[in-house]
Coordinates of C-alpha atoms and ligand atoms in Angstrom, one line a residue:
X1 CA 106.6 128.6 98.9
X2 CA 104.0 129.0 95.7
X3 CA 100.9 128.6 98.3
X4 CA 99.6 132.2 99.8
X5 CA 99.8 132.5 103.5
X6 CA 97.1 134.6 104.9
X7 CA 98.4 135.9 108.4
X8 CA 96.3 136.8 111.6
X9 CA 96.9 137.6 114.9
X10 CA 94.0 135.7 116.1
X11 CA 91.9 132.3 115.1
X12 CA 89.2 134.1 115.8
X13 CA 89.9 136.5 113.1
X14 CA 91.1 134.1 110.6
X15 CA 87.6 132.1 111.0
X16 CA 85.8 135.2 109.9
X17 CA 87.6 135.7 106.8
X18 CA 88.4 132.3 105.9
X19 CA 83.9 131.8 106.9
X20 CA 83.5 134.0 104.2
X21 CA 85.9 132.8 101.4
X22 CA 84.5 129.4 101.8
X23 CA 80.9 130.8 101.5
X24 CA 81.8 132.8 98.4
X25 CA 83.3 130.0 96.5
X26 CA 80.4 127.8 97.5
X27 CA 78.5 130.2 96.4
X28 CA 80.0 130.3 93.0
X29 CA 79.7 126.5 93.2
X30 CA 76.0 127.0 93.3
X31 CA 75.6 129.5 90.6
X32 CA 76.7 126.5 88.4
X33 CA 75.8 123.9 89.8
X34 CA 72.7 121.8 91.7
X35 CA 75.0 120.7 94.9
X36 CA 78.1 122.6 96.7
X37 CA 79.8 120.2 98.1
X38 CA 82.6 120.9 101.4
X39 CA 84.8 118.5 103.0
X40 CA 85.9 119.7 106.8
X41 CA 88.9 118.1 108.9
X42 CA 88.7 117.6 112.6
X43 CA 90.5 118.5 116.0
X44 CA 90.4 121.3 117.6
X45 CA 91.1 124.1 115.4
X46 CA 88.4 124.5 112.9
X47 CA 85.6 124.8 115.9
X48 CA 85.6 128.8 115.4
X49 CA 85.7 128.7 112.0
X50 CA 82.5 126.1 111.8
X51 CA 80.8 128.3 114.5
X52 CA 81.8 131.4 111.8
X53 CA 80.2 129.0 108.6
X54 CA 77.4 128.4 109.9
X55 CA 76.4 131.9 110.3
X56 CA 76.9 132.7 106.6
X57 CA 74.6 133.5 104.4
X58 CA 74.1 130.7 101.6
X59 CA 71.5 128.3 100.1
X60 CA 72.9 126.1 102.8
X61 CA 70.0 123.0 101.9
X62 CA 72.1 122.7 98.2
X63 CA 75.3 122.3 100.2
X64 CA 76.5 119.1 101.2
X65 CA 78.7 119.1 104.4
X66 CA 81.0 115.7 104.1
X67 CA 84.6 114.5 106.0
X68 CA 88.2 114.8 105.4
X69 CA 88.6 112.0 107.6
X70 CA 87.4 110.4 110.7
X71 CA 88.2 108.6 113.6
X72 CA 86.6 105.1 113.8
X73 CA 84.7 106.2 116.9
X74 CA 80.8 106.4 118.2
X75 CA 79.1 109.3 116.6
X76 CA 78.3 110.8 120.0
X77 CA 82.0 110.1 121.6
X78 CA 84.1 112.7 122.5
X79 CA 86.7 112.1 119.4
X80 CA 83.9 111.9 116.8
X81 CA 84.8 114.4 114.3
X82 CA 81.1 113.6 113.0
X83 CA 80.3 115.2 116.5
X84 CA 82.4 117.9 116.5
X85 CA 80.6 119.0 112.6
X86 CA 76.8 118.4 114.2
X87 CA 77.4 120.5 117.1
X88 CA 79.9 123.7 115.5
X89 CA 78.9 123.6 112.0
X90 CA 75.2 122.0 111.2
X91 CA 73.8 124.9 113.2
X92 CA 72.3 128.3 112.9
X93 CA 71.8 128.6 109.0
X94 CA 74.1 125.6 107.9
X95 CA 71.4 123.4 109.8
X96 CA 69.8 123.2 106.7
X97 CA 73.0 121.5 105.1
X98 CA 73.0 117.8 104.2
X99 CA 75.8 115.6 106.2
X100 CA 77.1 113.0 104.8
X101 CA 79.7 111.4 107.5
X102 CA 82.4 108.7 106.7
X103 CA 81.0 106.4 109.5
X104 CA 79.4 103.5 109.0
X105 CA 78.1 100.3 111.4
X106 CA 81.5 98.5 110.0
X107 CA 83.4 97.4 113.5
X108 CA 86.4 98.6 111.4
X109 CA 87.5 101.2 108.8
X110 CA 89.5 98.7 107.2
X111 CA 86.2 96.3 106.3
X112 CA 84.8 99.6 105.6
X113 CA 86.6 101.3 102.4
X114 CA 83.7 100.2 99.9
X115 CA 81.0 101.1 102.4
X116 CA 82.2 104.4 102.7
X117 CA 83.0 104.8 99.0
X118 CA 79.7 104.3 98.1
X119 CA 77.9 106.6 101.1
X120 CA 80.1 109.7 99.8
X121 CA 79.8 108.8 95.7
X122 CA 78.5 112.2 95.5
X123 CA 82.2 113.5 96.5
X124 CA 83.8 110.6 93.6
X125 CA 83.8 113.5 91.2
X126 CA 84.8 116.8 92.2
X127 CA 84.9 118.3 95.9
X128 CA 84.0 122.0 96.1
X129 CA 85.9 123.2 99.1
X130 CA 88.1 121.5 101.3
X131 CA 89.4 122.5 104.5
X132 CA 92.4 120.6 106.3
X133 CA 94.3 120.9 109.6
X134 CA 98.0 119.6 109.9
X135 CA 99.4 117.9 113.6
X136 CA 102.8 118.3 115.1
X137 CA 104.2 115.4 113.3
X138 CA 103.2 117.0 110.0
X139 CA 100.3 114.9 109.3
X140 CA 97.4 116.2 107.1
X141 CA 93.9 114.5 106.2
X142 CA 94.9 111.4 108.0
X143 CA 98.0 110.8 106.5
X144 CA 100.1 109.8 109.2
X145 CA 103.5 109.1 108.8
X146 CA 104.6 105.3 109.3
X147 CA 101.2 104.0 109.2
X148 CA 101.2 100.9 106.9
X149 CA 98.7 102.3 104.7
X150 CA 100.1 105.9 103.6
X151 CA 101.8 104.8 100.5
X152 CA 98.4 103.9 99.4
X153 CA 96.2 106.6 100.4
X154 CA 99.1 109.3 99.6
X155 CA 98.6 107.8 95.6
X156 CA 98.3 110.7 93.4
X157 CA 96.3 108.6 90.7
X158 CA 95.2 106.8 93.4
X159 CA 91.3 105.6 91.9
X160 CA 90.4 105.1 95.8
X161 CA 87.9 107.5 97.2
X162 CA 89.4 107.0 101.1
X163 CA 91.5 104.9 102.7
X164 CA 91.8 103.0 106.1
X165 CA 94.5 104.5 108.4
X166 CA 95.6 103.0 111.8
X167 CA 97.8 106.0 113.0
X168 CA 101.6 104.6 114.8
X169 CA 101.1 107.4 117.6
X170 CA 97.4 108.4 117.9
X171 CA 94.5 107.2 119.0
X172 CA 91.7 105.3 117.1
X173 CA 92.0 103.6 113.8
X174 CA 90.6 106.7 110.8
X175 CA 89.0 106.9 107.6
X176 CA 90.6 109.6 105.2
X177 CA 90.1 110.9 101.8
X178 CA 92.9 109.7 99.5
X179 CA 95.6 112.6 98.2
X180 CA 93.8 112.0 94.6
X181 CA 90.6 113.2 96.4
X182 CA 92.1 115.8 97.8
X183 CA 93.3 116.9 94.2
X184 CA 90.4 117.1 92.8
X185 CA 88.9 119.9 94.7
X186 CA 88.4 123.0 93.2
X187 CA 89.7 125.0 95.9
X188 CA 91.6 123.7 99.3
X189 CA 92.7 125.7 102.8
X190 CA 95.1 124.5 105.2
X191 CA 93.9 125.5 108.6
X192 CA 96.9 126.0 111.2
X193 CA 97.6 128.1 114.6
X194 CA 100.6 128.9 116.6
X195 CA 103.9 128.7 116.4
X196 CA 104.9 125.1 116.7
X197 CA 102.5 124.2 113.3
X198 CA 104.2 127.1 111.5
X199 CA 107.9 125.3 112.2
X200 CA 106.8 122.0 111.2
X201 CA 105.1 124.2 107.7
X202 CA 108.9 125.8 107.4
X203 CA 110.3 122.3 107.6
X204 CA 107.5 120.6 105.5
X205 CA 108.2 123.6 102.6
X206 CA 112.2 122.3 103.0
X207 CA 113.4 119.2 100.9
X208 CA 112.8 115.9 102.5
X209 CA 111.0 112.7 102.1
X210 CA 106.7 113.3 101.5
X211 CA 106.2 109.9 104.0
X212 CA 108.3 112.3 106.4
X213 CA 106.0 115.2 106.5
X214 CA 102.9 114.3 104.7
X215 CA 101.8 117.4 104.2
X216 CA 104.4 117.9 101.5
X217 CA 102.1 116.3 99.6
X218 CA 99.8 119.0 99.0
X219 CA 102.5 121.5 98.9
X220 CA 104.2 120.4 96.4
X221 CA 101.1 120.0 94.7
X222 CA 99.9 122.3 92.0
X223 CA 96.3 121.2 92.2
X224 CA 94.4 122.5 94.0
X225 CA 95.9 125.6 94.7
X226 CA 96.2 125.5 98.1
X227 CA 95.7 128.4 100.0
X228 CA 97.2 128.5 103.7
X229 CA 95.4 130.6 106.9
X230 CA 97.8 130.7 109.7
X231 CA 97.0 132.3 113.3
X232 CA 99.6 133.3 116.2
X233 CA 96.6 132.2 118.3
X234 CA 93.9 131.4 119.6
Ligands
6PG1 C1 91.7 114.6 112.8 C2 92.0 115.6 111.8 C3 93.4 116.0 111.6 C4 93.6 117.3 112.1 C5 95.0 117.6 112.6 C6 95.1 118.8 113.4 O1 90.7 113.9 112.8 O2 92.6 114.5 113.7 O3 91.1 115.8 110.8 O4 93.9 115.8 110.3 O5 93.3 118.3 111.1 O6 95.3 116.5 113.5 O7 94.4 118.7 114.6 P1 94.2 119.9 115.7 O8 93.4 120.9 115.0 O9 93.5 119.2 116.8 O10 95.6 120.3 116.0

């Protein structure tokens, strides 16, 4: 594999050093630029590393804190990614951060594409950071495998922003950032623990069909240079 793997025993100690790396490029994003921008997956394994973030030390009110996807829920139900960023990340110093979540009043995600597209225009360009997660079934962003929509949001010159997602084996219909988003960022992080998520990497880095094991497509990907932090554990 052409991606480095940054190894650690612990999440805990991965979310320090991969907190840090994601403050220094945003950073470097700032010394150029007006706005930082970061896009931040869900589930559970980022909340020590947005508990980490929002500790750093950055001109956190320049920085806008957006979605790699989310699940068509309530902002304040239990699945809400939306909920998960308020309460782990938006806090300490990154309080001062600017959200900009994927929800919108739209019943559906699929009556929602253009609503969404135009809430997150600031991210049409170029995304600073972006930090995903994979499942089990290999799934990255939201790009589930066998979900009727994949072949369109997994378009590398893709011109959509996101892309409505209703997942064959998970809960709640999503919104995700398209694979051409995703390419665009300057600099990307996969985000996995334990041992079952580093089989389904080996198999993923193997040949096979992309619709298979999604994440293939930002592996074999050359932009962005995906970096990947992997922990034993929690
Ligand atoms: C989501 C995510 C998703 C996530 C993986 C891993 O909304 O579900 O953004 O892509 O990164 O499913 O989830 P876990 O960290 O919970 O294993």
């Amino acid at each position: 594999m052409h991606h480095p793997v940054h190894t650690f025993a612990t999440n805990a100690e991965l979310s320090q050093e991969l907190a840090g790396r994601i403050a220094a490029d945003l950073a470097a994003a700032l010394a150029q630029r007006k706005r930082a921008i970061l896009a931040v997956s869900g589930g559970s394994t980022p909340r020590p590393l947005f508990e980490a973030l929002s500790l750093q030390q950055l001109q956190w009110s320049r920085v806008i804190v957006t979605q790699v996807d989310e699940r068509w829920v309530e902002d304040d139900h239990v699945d809400s990614n939306a909920r998960l960023i308020k309460q782990y990340l938006l806090q300490n110093r990154a309080a001062a951060a600017e959200f900009l979540g994927m929800k919108t009043p739209d019943s559906s995600p699929f009556t929602a594409e253009a609503a969404v597209s135009a809430k997150l225009a600031p991210c049409a360009e170029v995304i600073d950071v972006v930090v995903l997660g994979m499942g089990d079934d290999g799934h990255t962003a939201s790009f589930f495998p066998g979900a009727a929509t994949l072949a369109r949001a997994l378009d590398p010159v893709g011109t959509e922003l996101c892309v409505a997602v209703r997942p064959p084996s998970a809960p709640h219909d999503r919104m995700t950032l398209s694979l051409a988003t995703l390419l665009r960022a300057r600099h990307a992080y996969l985000h996995i623990v334990g041992a079952a998520k580093q089989a389904v990497l080996n198999r993923a880095c193997g040949p096979g069909e992309i619709a298979q094991l999604p994440i293939r497509a930002l592996l074999r990907s050359e932009a962005p240079a995906l970096e990947i932090y992997y922990a034993n554990g929690n």
